[in-house]
JSON list of C-alpha atoms and ligand atoms in Angstrom, two decimals:
[
{"chain": "R", "resi": 528, "resn": "MET", "atom": "CA", "xyz": [0.00, 0.00, 0.00]},
{"chain": "R", "resi": 529, "resn": "ALA", "atom": "CA", "xyz": [1.26, 3.50, -0.85]},
{"chain": "R", "resi": 530, "resn": "HIS", "atom": "CA", "xyz": [1.64, 5.64, 2.25]},
{"chain": "R", "resi": 531, "resn": "LEU", "atom": "CA", "xyz": [-1.03, 8.16, 3.20]},
{"chain": "R", "resi": 532, "resn": "ILE", "atom": "CA", "xyz": [-0.62, 11.84, 4.09]},
{"chain": "R", "resi": 533, "resn": "ALA", "atom": "CA", "xyz": [-2.78, 13.45, 6.78]},
{"chain": "R", "resi": 534, "resn": "PRO", "atom": "CA", "xyz": [-2.25, 17.22, 7.08]},
{"chain": "R", "resi": 535, "resn": "SER", "atom": "CA", "xyz": [-2.86, 18.42, 10.65]},
{"chain": "R", "resi": 536, "resn": "ILE", "atom": "CA", "xyz": [-5.13, 21.45, 10.50]},
{"chain": "R", "resi": 537, "resn": "LEU", "atom": "CA", "xyz": [-3.74, 22.55, 13.89]},
{"chain": "R", "resi": 538, "resn": "SER", "atom": "CA", "xyz": [-1.12, 24.55, 11.98]},
{"chain": "R", "resi": 539, "resn": "SER", "atom": "CA", "xyz": [-3.57, 25.93, 9.42]},
{"chain": "R", "resi": 540, "resn": "ASP", "atom": "CA", "xyz": [-4.99, 29.46, 9.31]},
{"chain": "R", "resi": 541, "resn": "PHE", "atom": "CA", "xyz": [-8.06, 29.31, 11.60]},
{"chain": "R", "resi": 542, "resn": "ALA", "atom": "CA", "xyz": [-9.33, 32.60, 10.22]},
{"chain": "R", "resi": 543, "resn": "ASN", "atom": "CA", "xyz": [-9.59, 30.95, 6.81]},
{"chain": "R", "resi": 544, "resn": "LEU", "atom": "CA", "xyz": [-10.55, 27.39, 7.67]},
{"chain": "R", "resi": 545, "resn": "GLN", "atom": "CA", "xyz": [-12.83, 26.92, 4.68]},
{"chain": "R", "resi": 546, "resn": "GLN", "atom": "CA", "xyz": [-10.02, 27.83, 2.27]},
{"chain": "R", "resi": 547, "resn": "GLU", "atom": "CA", "xyz": [-7.64, 25.51, 4.12]},
{"chain": "R", "resi": 548, "resn": "VAL", "atom": "CA", "xyz": [-10.17, 22.67, 3.84]},
{"chain": "R", "resi": 549, "resn": "GLU", "atom": "CA", "xyz": [-10.53, 23.31, 0.12]},
{"chain": "R", "resi": 550, "resn": "MET", "atom": "CA", "xyz": [-6.76, 23.35, -0.32]},
{"chain": "R", "resi": 551, "resn": "ILE", "atom": "CA", "xyz": [-6.65, 19.88, 1.28]},
{"chain": "R", "resi": 552, "resn": "ASN", "atom": "CA", "xyz": [-9.58, 18.69, -0.86]},
{"chain": "R", "resi": 553, "resn": "ASN", "atom": "CA", "xyz": [-7.72, 19.72, -4.00]},
{"chain": "R", "resi": 554, "resn": "SER", "atom": "CA", "xyz": [-4.34, 18.37, -2.90]},
{"chain": "R", "resi": 555, "resn": "GLU", "atom": "CA", "xyz": [-2.89, 14.86, -2.89]},
{"chain": "R", "resi": 556, "resn": "ALA", "atom": "CA", "xyz": [-3.64, 14.52, 0.84]},
{"chain": "R", "resi": 557, "resn": "ASP", "atom": "CA", "xyz": [-5.55, 11.42, 1.90]},
{"chain": "R", "resi": 558, "resn": "TRP", "atom": "CA", "xyz": [-7.11, 12.40, 5.26]},
{"chain": "R", "resi": 559, "resn": "PHE", "atom": "CA", "xyz": [-7.73, 15.43, 7.45]},
{"chain": "R", "resi": 560, "resn": "HIS", "atom": "CA", "xyz": [-5.89, 15.11, 10.78]},
{"chain": "R", "resi": 561, "resn": "ILE", "atom": "CA", "xyz": [-7.82, 16.91, 13.49]},
{"chain": "R", "resi": 562, "resn": "ASP", "atom": "CA", "xyz": [-6.22, 17.48, 16.92]},
{"chain": "R", "resi": 563, "resn": "VAL", "atom": "CA", "xyz": [-8.61, 17.85, 19.83]},
{"chain": "R", "resi": 564, "resn": "MET", "atom": "CA", "xyz": [-6.96, 19.03, 23.08]},
{"chain": "R", "resi": 565, "resn": "ASP", "atom": "CA", "xyz": [-8.57, 19.65, 26.46]},
{"chain": "R", "resi": 566, "resn": "GLY", "atom": "CA", "xyz": [-6.01, 21.58, 28.52]},
{"chain": "R", "resi": 567, "resn": "VAL", "atom": "CA", "xyz": [-5.89, 18.64, 30.99]},
{"chain": "R", "resi": 568, "resn": "PHE", "atom": "CA", "xyz": [-4.23, 15.71, 29.24]},
{"chain": "R", "resi": 569, "resn": "VAL", "atom": "CA", "xyz": [-2.07, 18.23, 27.38]},
{"chain": "R", "resi": 570, "resn": "SER", "atom": "CA", "xyz": [-1.42, 21.85, 28.28]},
{"chain": "R", "resi": 571, "resn": "ASN", "atom": "CA", "xyz": [-3.17, 23.33, 25.28]},
{"chain": "R", "resi": 572, "resn": "LEU", "atom": "CA", "xyz": [-6.73, 23.80, 24.05]},
{"chain": "R", "resi": 573, "resn": "THR", "atom": "CA", "xyz": [-7.86, 23.51, 20.46]},
{"chain": "R", "resi": 574, "resn": "PHE", "atom": "CA", "xyz": [-11.37, 22.85, 19.18]},
{"chain": "R", "resi": 575, "resn": "GLY", "atom": "CA", "xyz": [-14.22, 20.42, 19.54]},
{"chain": "R", "resi": 576, "resn": "MET", "atom": "CA", "xyz": [-17.42, 19.20, 17.95]},
{"chain": "R", "resi": 577, "resn": "PRO", "atom": "CA", "xyz": [-18.81, 22.52, 16.56]},
{"chain": "R", "resi": 578, "resn": "VAL", "atom": "CA", "xyz": [-15.66, 23.24, 14.54]},
{"chain": "R", "resi": 579, "resn": "ILE", "atom": "CA", "xyz": [-15.42, 19.65, 13.29]},
{"chain": "R", "resi": 580, "resn": "LYS", "atom": "CA", "xyz": [-19.07, 19.77, 12.23]},
{"chain": "R", "resi": 581, "resn": "ALA", "atom": "CA", "xyz": [-18.55, 23.08, 10.45]},
{"chain": "R", "resi": 582, "resn": "ILE", "atom": "CA", "xyz": [-15.60, 21.95, 8.36]},
{"chain": "R", "resi": 583, "resn": "LYS", "atom": "CA", "xyz": [-17.25, 18.59, 7.62]},
{"chain": "R", "resi": 584, "resn": "ARG", "atom": "CA", "xyz": [-19.66, 20.50, 5.38]},
{"chain": "R", "resi": 585, "resn": "TYR", "atom": "CA", "xyz": [-16.81, 21.34, 3.00]},
{"chain": "R", "resi": 586, "resn": "ALA", "atom": "CA", "xyz": [-14.39, 18.44, 3.47]},
{"chain": "R", "resi": 587, "resn": "GLU", "atom": "CA", "xyz": [-14.23, 15.68, 0.88]},
{"chain": "R", "resi": 588, "resn": "LYS", "atom": "CA", "xyz": [-11.78, 13.33, 2.61]},
{"chain": "R", "resi": 589, "resn": "PRO", "atom": "CA", "xyz": [-11.96, 11.21, 5.77]},
{"chain": "R", "resi": 590, "resn": "PHE", "atom": "CA", "xyz": [-11.62, 12.83, 9.21]},
{"chain": "R", "resi": 591, "resn": "ASP", "atom": "CA", "xyz": [-8.84, 11.33, 11.31]},
{"chain": "R", "resi": 592, "resn": "VAL", "atom": "CA", "xyz": [-9.61, 12.71, 14.76]},
{"chain": "R", "resi": 593, "resn": "HIS", "atom": "CA", "xyz": [-6.84, 12.55, 17.38]},
{"chain": "R", "resi": 594, "resn": "LEU", "atom": "CA", "xyz": [-8.22, 13.01, 20.88]},
{"chain": "R", "resi": 595, "resn": "MET", "atom": "CA", "xyz": [-5.74, 14.41, 23.39]},
{"chain": "R", "resi": 596, "resn": "ILE", "atom": "CA", "xyz": [-8.35, 14.56, 26.14]},
{"chain": "R", "resi": 597, "resn": "VAL", "atom": "CA", "xyz": [-9.04, 12.74, 29.41]},
{"chain": "R", "resi": 598, "resn": "GLU", "atom": "CA", "xyz": [-12.11, 10.52, 29.69]},
{"chain": "R", "resi": 599, "resn": "PRO", "atom": "CA", "xyz": [-12.63, 10.27, 25.92]},
{"chain": "R", "resi": 600, "resn": "ASP", "atom": "CA", "xyz": [-15.37, 7.62, 26.39]},
{"chain": "R", "resi": 601, "resn": "LYS", "atom": "CA", "xyz": [-17.78, 10.39, 27.38]},
{"chain": "R", "resi": 602, "resn": "PHE", "atom": "CA", "xyz": [-17.63, 11.92, 23.90]},
{"chain": "R", "resi": 603, "resn": "ILE", "atom": "CA", "xyz": [-17.36, 8.98, 21.49]},
{"chain": "R", "resi": 604, "resn": "ASP", "atom": "CA", "xyz": [-20.89, 9.31, 20.11]},
{"chain": "R", "resi": 605, "resn": "ASP", "atom": "CA", "xyz": [-20.55, 13.10, 19.86]},
{"chain": "R", "resi": 606, "resn": "PHE", "atom": "CA", "xyz": [-17.45, 12.78, 17.70]},
{"chain": "R", "resi": 607, "resn": "ALA", "atom": "CA", "xyz": [-19.22, 10.24, 15.49]},
{"chain": "R", "resi": 608, "resn": "ASP", "atom": "CA", "xyz": [-22.10, 12.73, 15.06]},
{"chain": "R", "resi": 609, "resn": "ALA", "atom": "CA", "xyz": [-19.65, 15.55, 14.31]},
{"chain": "R", "resi": 610, "resn": "GLY", "atom": "CA", "xyz": [-18.20, 13.57, 11.40]},
{"chain": "R", "resi": 611, "resn": "ALA", "atom": "CA", "xyz": [-15.16, 11.64, 12.67]},
{"chain": "R", "resi": 612, "resn": "ASP", "atom": "CA", "xyz": [-14.32, 8.63, 10.48]},
{"chain": "R", "resi": 613, "resn": "ILE", "atom": "CA", "xyz": [-11.35, 7.43, 12.52]},
{"chain": "R", "resi": 614, "resn": "LEU", "atom": "CA", "xyz": [-11.27, 8.16, 16.23]},
{"chain": "R", "resi": 615, "resn": "THR", "atom": "CA", "xyz": [-7.99, 7.81, 18.13]},
{"chain": "R", "resi": 616, "resn": "VAL", "atom": "CA", "xyz": [-7.74, 7.84, 21.91]},
{"chain": "R", "resi": 617, "resn": "HIS", "atom": "CA", "xyz": [-4.58, 7.94, 24.03]},
{"chain": "R", "resi": 618, "resn": "TYR", "atom": "CA", "xyz": [-3.47, 4.77, 25.80]},
{"chain": "R", "resi": 619, "resn": "GLU", "atom": "CA", "xyz": [-2.43, 6.86, 28.81]},
{"chain": "R", "resi": 620, "resn": "VAL", "atom": "CA", "xyz": [-5.99, 8.02, 29.62]},
{"chain": "R", "resi": 621, "resn": "CYS", "atom": "CA", "xyz": [-7.96, 4.82, 28.98]},
{"chain": "R", "resi": 622, "resn": "PRO", "atom": "CA", "xyz": [-8.14, 2.46, 31.98]},
{"chain": "R", "resi": 623, "resn": "HIS", "atom": "CA", "xyz": [-10.69, 0.34, 30.07]},
{"chain": "R", "resi": 624, "resn": "LEU", "atom": "CA", "xyz": [-9.06, 0.54, 26.66]},
{"chain": "R", "resi": 625, "resn": "HIS", "atom": "CA", "xyz": [-10.68, -2.60, 25.29]},
{"chain": "R", "resi": 626, "resn": "ARG", "atom": "CA", "xyz": [-14.12, -1.17, 26.03]},
{"chain": "R", "resi": 627, "resn": "SER", "atom": "CA", "xyz": [-13.22, 2.21, 24.53]},
{"chain": "R", "resi": 628, "resn": "ILE", "atom": "CA", "xyz": [-12.16, 0.51, 21.29]},
{"chain": "R", "resi": 629, "resn": "GLN", "atom": "CA", "xyz": [-15.42, -1.46, 21.12]},
{"chain": "R", "resi": 630, "resn": "GLN", "atom": "CA", "xyz": [-17.43, 1.71, 21.74]},
{"chain": "R", "resi": 631, "resn": "ILE", "atom": "CA", "xyz": [-15.68, 3.56, 18.93]},
{"chain": "R", "resi": 632, "resn": "LYS", "atom": "CA", "xyz": [-16.46, 0.72, 16.54]},
{"chain": "R", "resi": 633, "resn": "ALA", "atom": "CA", "xyz": [-20.05, 0.42, 17.75]},
{"chain": "R", "resi": 634, "resn": "ALA", "atom": "CA", "xyz": [-20.45, 4.12, 16.93]},
{"chain": "R", "resi": 635, "resn": "GLY", "atom": "CA", "xyz": [-19.50, 3.31, 13.32]},
{"chain": "R", "resi": 636, "resn": "MET", "atom": "CA", "xyz": [-15.94, 4.65, 13.29]},
{"chain": "R", "resi": 637, "resn": "LYS", "atom": "CA", "xyz": [-12.54, 3.08, 12.84]},
{"chain": "R", "resi": 638, "resn": "ALA", "atom": "CA", "xyz": [-10.66, 2.75, 16.12]},
{"chain": "R", "resi": 639, "resn": "GLY", "atom": "CA", "xyz": [-7.17, 4.08, 16.82]},
{"chain": "R", "resi": 640, "resn": "VAL", "atom": "CA", "xyz": [-4.94, 4.16, 19.87]},
{"chain": "R", "resi": 641, "resn": "SER", "atom": "CA", "xyz": [-2.11, 6.64, 20.33]},
{"chain": "R", "resi": 642, "resn": "LEU", "atom": "CA", "xyz": [1.05, 6.13, 22.38]},
{"chain": "R", "resi": 643, "resn": "ASN", "atom": "CA", "xyz": [3.08, 8.91, 23.97]},
{"chain": "R", "resi": 644, "resn": "PRO", "atom": "CA", "xyz": [6.85, 8.78, 23.34]},
{"chain": "R", "resi": 645, "resn": "HIS", "atom": "CA", "xyz": [7.43, 7.02, 26.70]},
{"chain": "R", "resi": 646, "resn": "THR", "atom": "CA", "xyz": [4.69, 4.40, 26.27]},
{"chain": "R", "resi": 647, "resn": "ASN", "atom": "CA", "xyz": [5.97, 0.99, 25.20]},
{"chain": "R", "resi": 648, "resn": "ILE", "atom": "CA", "xyz": [4.61, -0.81, 22.14]},
{"chain": "R", "resi": 649, "resn": "CYS", "atom": "CA", "xyz": [4.25, -4.10, 24.05]},
{"chain": "R", "resi": 650, "resn": "LEU", "atom": "CA", "xyz": [1.33, -2.63, 26.02]},
{"chain": "R", "resi": 651, "resn": "LEU", "atom": "CA", "xyz": [-0.82, -2.99, 22.90]},
{"chain": "R", "resi": 652, "resn": "GLU", "atom": "CA", "xyz": [-0.25, -6.73, 22.62]},
{"chain": "R", "resi": 653, "resn": "ASP", "atom": "CA", "xyz": [-3.74, -7.72, 23.83]},
{"chain": "R", "resi": 654, "resn": "VAL", "atom": "CA", "xyz": [-5.72, -5.19, 21.75]},
{"chain": "R", "resi": 655, "resn": "ILE", "atom": "CA", "xyz": [-3.71, -4.91, 18.54]},
{"chain": "R", "resi": 656, "resn": "ALA", "atom": "CA", "xyz": [-5.93, -7.39, 16.66]},
{"chain": "R", "resi": 657, "resn": "ASP", "atom": "CA", "xyz": [-8.96, -5.14, 17.30]},
{"chain": "R", "resi": 658, "resn": "LEU", "atom": "CA", "xyz": [-7.34, -1.91, 16.14]},
{"chain": "R", "resi": 659, "resn": "ASP", "atom": "CA", "xyz": [-7.61, -0.15, 12.78]},
{"chain": "R", "resi": 660, "resn": "LEU", "atom": "CA", "xyz": [-4.81, 2.28, 13.56]},
{"chain": "R", "resi": 661, "resn": "VAL", "atom": "CA", "xyz": [-1.96, 2.91, 15.99]},
{"chain": "R", "resi": 662, "resn": "LEU", "atom": "CA", "xyz": [-0.69, 6.47, 16.22]},
{"chain": "R", "resi": 663, "resn": "ILE", "atom": "CA", "xyz": [2.88, 6.75, 17.48]},
{"chain": "R", "resi": 664, "resn": "MET", "atom": "CA", "xyz": [3.59, 10.20, 18.88]},
{"chain": "R", "resi": 665, "resn": "SER", "atom": "CA", "xyz": [6.99, 11.31, 17.63]},
{"chain": "R", "resi": 666, "resn": "VAL", "atom": "CA", "xyz": [6.86, 14.44, 19.84]},
{"chain": "R", "resi": 667, "resn": "ASN", "atom": "CA", "xyz": [5.20, 14.96, 23.22]},
{"chain": "R", "resi": 668, "resn": "PRO", "atom": "CA", "xyz": [1.59, 15.81, 22.40]},
{"chain": "R", "resi": 669, "resn": "GLY", "atom": "CA", "xyz": [0.22, 19.31, 22.83]},
{"chain": "R", "resi": 670, "resn": "PHE", "atom": "CA", "xyz": [1.79, 21.53, 20.21]},
{"chain": "R", "resi": 671, "resn": "GLY", "atom": "CA", "xyz": [2.75, 21.71, 16.58]},
{"chain": "R", "resi": 672, "resn": "GLY", "atom": "CA", "xyz": [6.24, 22.62, 15.44]},
{"chain": "R", "resi": 673, "resn": "GLN", "atom": "CA", "xyz": [8.30, 20.46, 17.85]},
{"chain": "R", "resi": 674, "resn": "SER", "atom": "CA", "xyz": [11.40, 18.42, 16.98]},
{"chain": "R", "resi": 675, "resn": "PHE", "atom": "CA", "xyz": [11.05, 14.80, 15.93]},
{"chain": "R", "resi": 676, "resn": "ILE", "atom": "CA", "xyz": [12.16, 12.20, 18.52]},
{"chain": "R", "resi": 677, "resn": "GLU", "atom": "CA", "xyz": [14.65, 9.80, 16.90]},
{"chain": "R", "resi": 678, "resn": "ASN", "atom": "CA", "xyz": [13.63, 6.77, 19.00]},
{"chain": "R", "resi": 679, "resn": "THR", "atom": "CA", "xyz": [10.44, 6.71, 16.91]},
{"chain": "R", "resi": 680, "resn": "TYR", "atom": "CA", "xyz": [12.09, 4.65, 14.15]},
{"chain": "R", "resi": 681, "resn": "GLN", "atom": "CA", "xyz": [12.74, 1.82, 16.60]},
{"chain": "R", "resi": 682, "resn": "LYS", "atom": "CA", "xyz": [9.16, 1.96, 17.87]},
{"chain": "R", "resi": 683, "resn": "VAL", "atom": "CA", "xyz": [7.75, 1.77, 14.35]},
{"chain": "R", "resi": 684, "resn": "LYS", "atom": "CA", "xyz": [9.80, -1.37, 13.67]},
{"chain": "R", "resi": 685, "resn": "GLU", "atom": "CA", "xyz": [8.64, -2.99, 16.92]},
{"chain": "R", "resi": 686, "resn": "LEU", "atom": "CA", "xyz": [5.02, -2.13, 16.20]},
{"chain": "R", "resi": 687, "resn": "LYS", "atom": "CA", "xyz": [5.27, -3.53, 12.67]},
{"chain": "R", "resi": 688, "resn": "LYS", "atom": "CA", "xyz": [6.55, -6.80, 14.14]},
{"chain": "R", "resi": 689, "resn": "LEU", "atom": "CA", "xyz": [3.72, -6.94, 16.68]},
{"chain": "R", "resi": 690, "resn": "ILE", "atom": "CA", "xyz": [1.10, -6.23, 13.99]},
{"chain": "R", "resi": 691, "resn": "LYS", "atom": "CA", "xyz": [2.45, -9.06, 11.82]},
{"chain": "R", "resi": 692, "resn": "SER", "atom": "CA", "xyz": [2.74, -11.53, 14.67]},
{"chain": "R", "resi": 693, "resn": "LYS", "atom": "CA", "xyz": [-0.89, -10.99, 15.70]},
{"chain": "R", "resi": 694, "resn": "GLY", "atom": "CA", "xyz": [-2.32, -10.88, 12.17]},
{"chain": "R", "resi": 695, "resn": "SER", "atom": "CA", "xyz": [-3.60, -7.35, 12.81]},
{"chain": "R", "resi": 696, "resn": "LYS", "atom": "CA", "xyz": [-4.70, -4.99, 10.01]},
{"chain": "R", "resi": 697, "resn": "ALA", "atom": "CA", "xyz": [-3.82, -1.85, 11.98]},
{"chain": "R", "resi": 698, "resn": "LEU", "atom": "CA", "xyz": [-2.18, 1.00, 10.10]},
{"chain": "R", "resi": 699, "resn": "ILE", "atom": "CA", "xyz": [0.82, 2.72, 11.65]},
{"chain": "R", "resi": 700, "resn": "GLU", "atom": "CA", "xyz": [0.52, 6.51, 11.82]},
{"chain": "R", "resi": 701, "resn": "ILE", "atom": "CA", "xyz": [3.30, 8.88, 12.87]},
{"chain": "R", "resi": 702, "resn": "ASP", "atom": "CA", "xyz": [2.54, 12.29, 14.34]},
{"chain": "R", "resi": 703, "resn": "GLY", "atom": "CA", "xyz": [4.94, 15.08, 15.28]},
{"chain": "R", "resi": 704, "resn": "GLY", "atom": "CA", "xyz": [7.91, 16.70, 13.60]},
{"chain": "R", "resi": 705, "resn": "VAL", "atom": "CA", "xyz": [7.34, 14.86, 10.31]},
{"chain": "R", "resi": 706, "resn": "SER", "atom": "CA", "xyz": [9.03, 16.41, 7.28]},
{"chain": "R", "resi": 707, "resn": "SER", "atom": "CA", "xyz": [10.70, 15.37, 4.05]},
{"chain": "R", "resi": 708, "resn": "ALA", "atom": "CA", "xyz": [13.84, 14.82, 6.16]},
{"chain": "R", "resi": 709, "resn": "ASN", "atom": "CA", "xyz": [12.38, 11.78, 7.99]},
{"chain": "R", "resi": 710, "resn": "ALA", "atom": "CA", "xyz": [9.40, 10.67, 5.88]},
{"chain": "R", "resi": 711, "resn": "ARG", "atom": "CA", "xyz": [11.26, 8.11, 3.73]},
{"chain": "R", "resi": 712, "resn": "LYS", "atom": "CA", "xyz": [12.96, 6.48, 6.71]},
{"chain": "R", "resi": 713, "resn": "LEU", "atom": "CA", "xyz": [9.66, 6.24, 8.59]},
{"chain": "R", "resi": 714, "resn": "ILE", "atom": "CA", "xyz": [8.00, 4.51, 5.66]},
{"chain": "R", "resi": 715, "resn": "ASP", "atom": "CA", "xyz": [10.95, 2.12, 5.31]},
{"chain": "R", "resi": 716, "resn": "CYS", "atom": "CA", "xyz": [10.54, 1.22, 9.00]},
{"chain": "R", "resi": 717, "resn": "GLY", "atom": "CA", "xyz": [6.85, 0.40, 8.39]},
{"chain": "R", "resi": 718, "resn": "ALA", "atom": "CA", "xyz": [4.82, 3.61, 8.71]},
{"chain": "R", "resi": 719, "resn": "ASP", "atom": "CA", "xyz": [1.59, 3.76, 6.66]},
{"chain": "R", "resi": 720, "resn": "VAL", "atom": "CA", "xyz": [0.28, 7.24, 7.48]},
{"chain": "R", "resi": 721, "resn": "LEU", "atom": "CA", "xyz": [2.27, 10.44, 8.01]},
{"chain": "R", "resi": 722, "resn": "VAL", "atom": "CA", "xyz": [0.73, 13.39, 9.83]},
{"chain": "R", "resi": 723, "resn": "ALA", "atom": "CA", "xyz": [2.32, 16.76, 9.17]},
{"chain": "R", "resi": 724, "resn": "GLY", "atom": "CA", "xyz": [1.30, 20.17, 10.49]},
{"chain": "R", "resi": 725, "resn": "SER", "atom": "CA", "xyz": [3.87, 22.91, 10.45]},
{"chain": "R", "resi": 726, "resn": "PHE", "atom": "CA", "xyz": [5.94, 21.36, 7.66]},
{"chain": "R", "resi": 727, "resn": "ILE", "atom": "CA", "xyz": [2.92, 21.70, 5.37]},
{"chain": "R", "resi": 728, "resn": "PHE", "atom": "CA", "xyz": [1.19, 24.86, 6.56]},
{"chain": "R", "resi": 729, "resn": "LYS", "atom": "CA", "xyz": [4.30, 26.95, 7.23]},
{"chain": "R", "resi": 730, "resn": "SER", "atom": "CA", "xyz": [5.66, 26.18, 3.78]},
{"chain": "R", "resi": 731, "resn": "GLU", "atom": "CA", "xyz": [5.28, 28.55, 0.87]},
{"chain": "R", "resi": 732, "resn": "ASP", "atom": "CA", "xyz": [3.03, 26.22, -1.11]},
{"chain": "R", "resi": 733, "resn": "PRO", "atom": "CA", "xyz": [1.21, 23.78, 1.21]},
{"chain": "R", "resi": 734, "resn": "SER", "atom": "CA", "xyz": [-0.37, 21.80, -1.63]},
{"chain": "R", "resi": 735, "resn": "LYS", "atom": "CA", "xyz": [3.03, 21.29, -3.24]},
{"chain": "R", "resi": 736, "resn": "THR", "atom": "CA", "xyz": [4.51, 20.24, 0.11]},
{"chain": "R", "resi": 737, "resn": "ILE", "atom": "CA", "xyz": [1.76, 17.63, 0.46]},
{"chain": "R", "resi": 738, "resn": "SER", "atom": "CA", "xyz": [2.74, 16.28, -2.99]},
{"chain": "R", "resi": 739, "resn": "GLU", "atom": "CA", "xyz": [6.37, 16.26, -1.89]},
{"chain": "R", "resi": 740, "resn": "LEU", "atom": "CA", "xyz": [5.52, 14.11, 1.16]},
{"chain": "R", "resi": 741, "resn": "LYS", "atom": "CA", "xyz": [3.36, 11.86, -0.97]},
{"chain": "R", "resi": 742, "resn": "ALA", "atom": "CA", "xyz": [6.24, 11.31, -3.42]},
{"chain": "R", "resi": 743, "resn": "VAL", "atom": "CA", "xyz": [9.05, 10.53, -0.94]},
{"chain": "U", "resi": 1228, "resn": "DX5", "atom": "C1", "xyz": [0.66, 17.40, 18.39]},
{"chain": "U", "resi": 1228, "resn": "DX5", "atom": "C2", "xyz": [-0.39, 17.01, 17.39]},
{"chain": "U", "resi": 1228, "resn": "DX5", "atom": "C3", "xyz": [0.10, 16.98, 16.00]},
{"chain": "U", "resi": 1228, "resn": "DX5", "atom": "C4", "xyz": [0.61, 18.29, 15.49]},
{"chain": "U", "resi": 1228, "resn": "DX5", "atom": "C5", "xyz": [1.78, 17.97, 14.59]},
{"chain": "U", "resi": 1228, "resn": "DX5", "atom": "O1", "xyz": [0.25, 17.10, 19.67]},
{"chain": "U", "resi": 1228, "resn": "DX5", "atom": "O2", "xyz": [-0.91, 15.73, 17.67]},
{"chain": "U", "resi": 1228, "resn": "DX5", "atom": "O3", "xyz": [-0.85, 16.43, 15.10]},
{"chain": "U", "resi": 1228, "resn": "DX5", "atom": "O4", "xyz": [-0.32, 19.06, 14.77]},
{"chain": "U", "resi": 1228, "resn": "DX5", "atom": "O5", "xyz": [2.39, 19.13, 14.22]},
{"chain": "U", "resi": 1228, "resn": "DX5", "atom": "P1", "xyz": [3.83, 19.16, 13.56]},
{"chain": "U", "resi": 1228, "resn": "DX5", "atom": "O6", "xyz": [3.76, 18.36, 12.30]},
{"chain": "U", "resi": 1228, "resn": "DX5", "atom": "O7", "xyz": [4.09, 20.60, 13.34]},
{"chain": "U", "resi": 1228, "resn": "DX5", "atom": "O8", "xyz": [4.78, 18.52, 14.56]},
{"chain": "U", "resi": 1229, "resn": "ZN", "atom": "ZN1", "xyz": [-2.21, 14.74, 16.12]}
]
């Protein structure tokens, strides 16, 4: 499978969200990556259901929603209603992770789990077969524009091994500090989906940068 590109709208121009959505529609991007933060799990706040619903009216590609919030179970149905296609929760805030995954699927979405940089891959052993996606954080979550953590390559390789050994169909997504400098190596290690925020939106021609990432 060719790798997928998911631009993170966190780094886009919020005063012109409709134009940003249309740029992504018309680009080679595969998904919209949407970062929801609550100021508790991470020390930043972004947006929630009303904004997701609003941009859903214009978006023509799947919504990959990354929840950086505590107690995500409370909001699973709300995110489904708002238009999430893939819903990813953080391992670190889900004491009943198996149930959370089942709830996401029961709400009609694909289920993802994200791991912070310090969270070991082996902790997913008992749920990997049920997952559609694993998001490896390659920075500490909370902000765009941070530097890529090099240990990520090793984690991607370990996760790939685990996925194979358990016959899982989960895609491997990498989020944080992704650029054309590390994209090829990540894919060679086993990554399927690359999220990129500042590298795309701070570039001179975001659509061209998306093509660049798609072509690595
Ligand atoms: C960070 C978010 C990322 C962020 C990535 O917590 O999960 O999706 O937007 O931004 P860059 O690509 O700038 O590191
Ligand atoms: Zn994200």
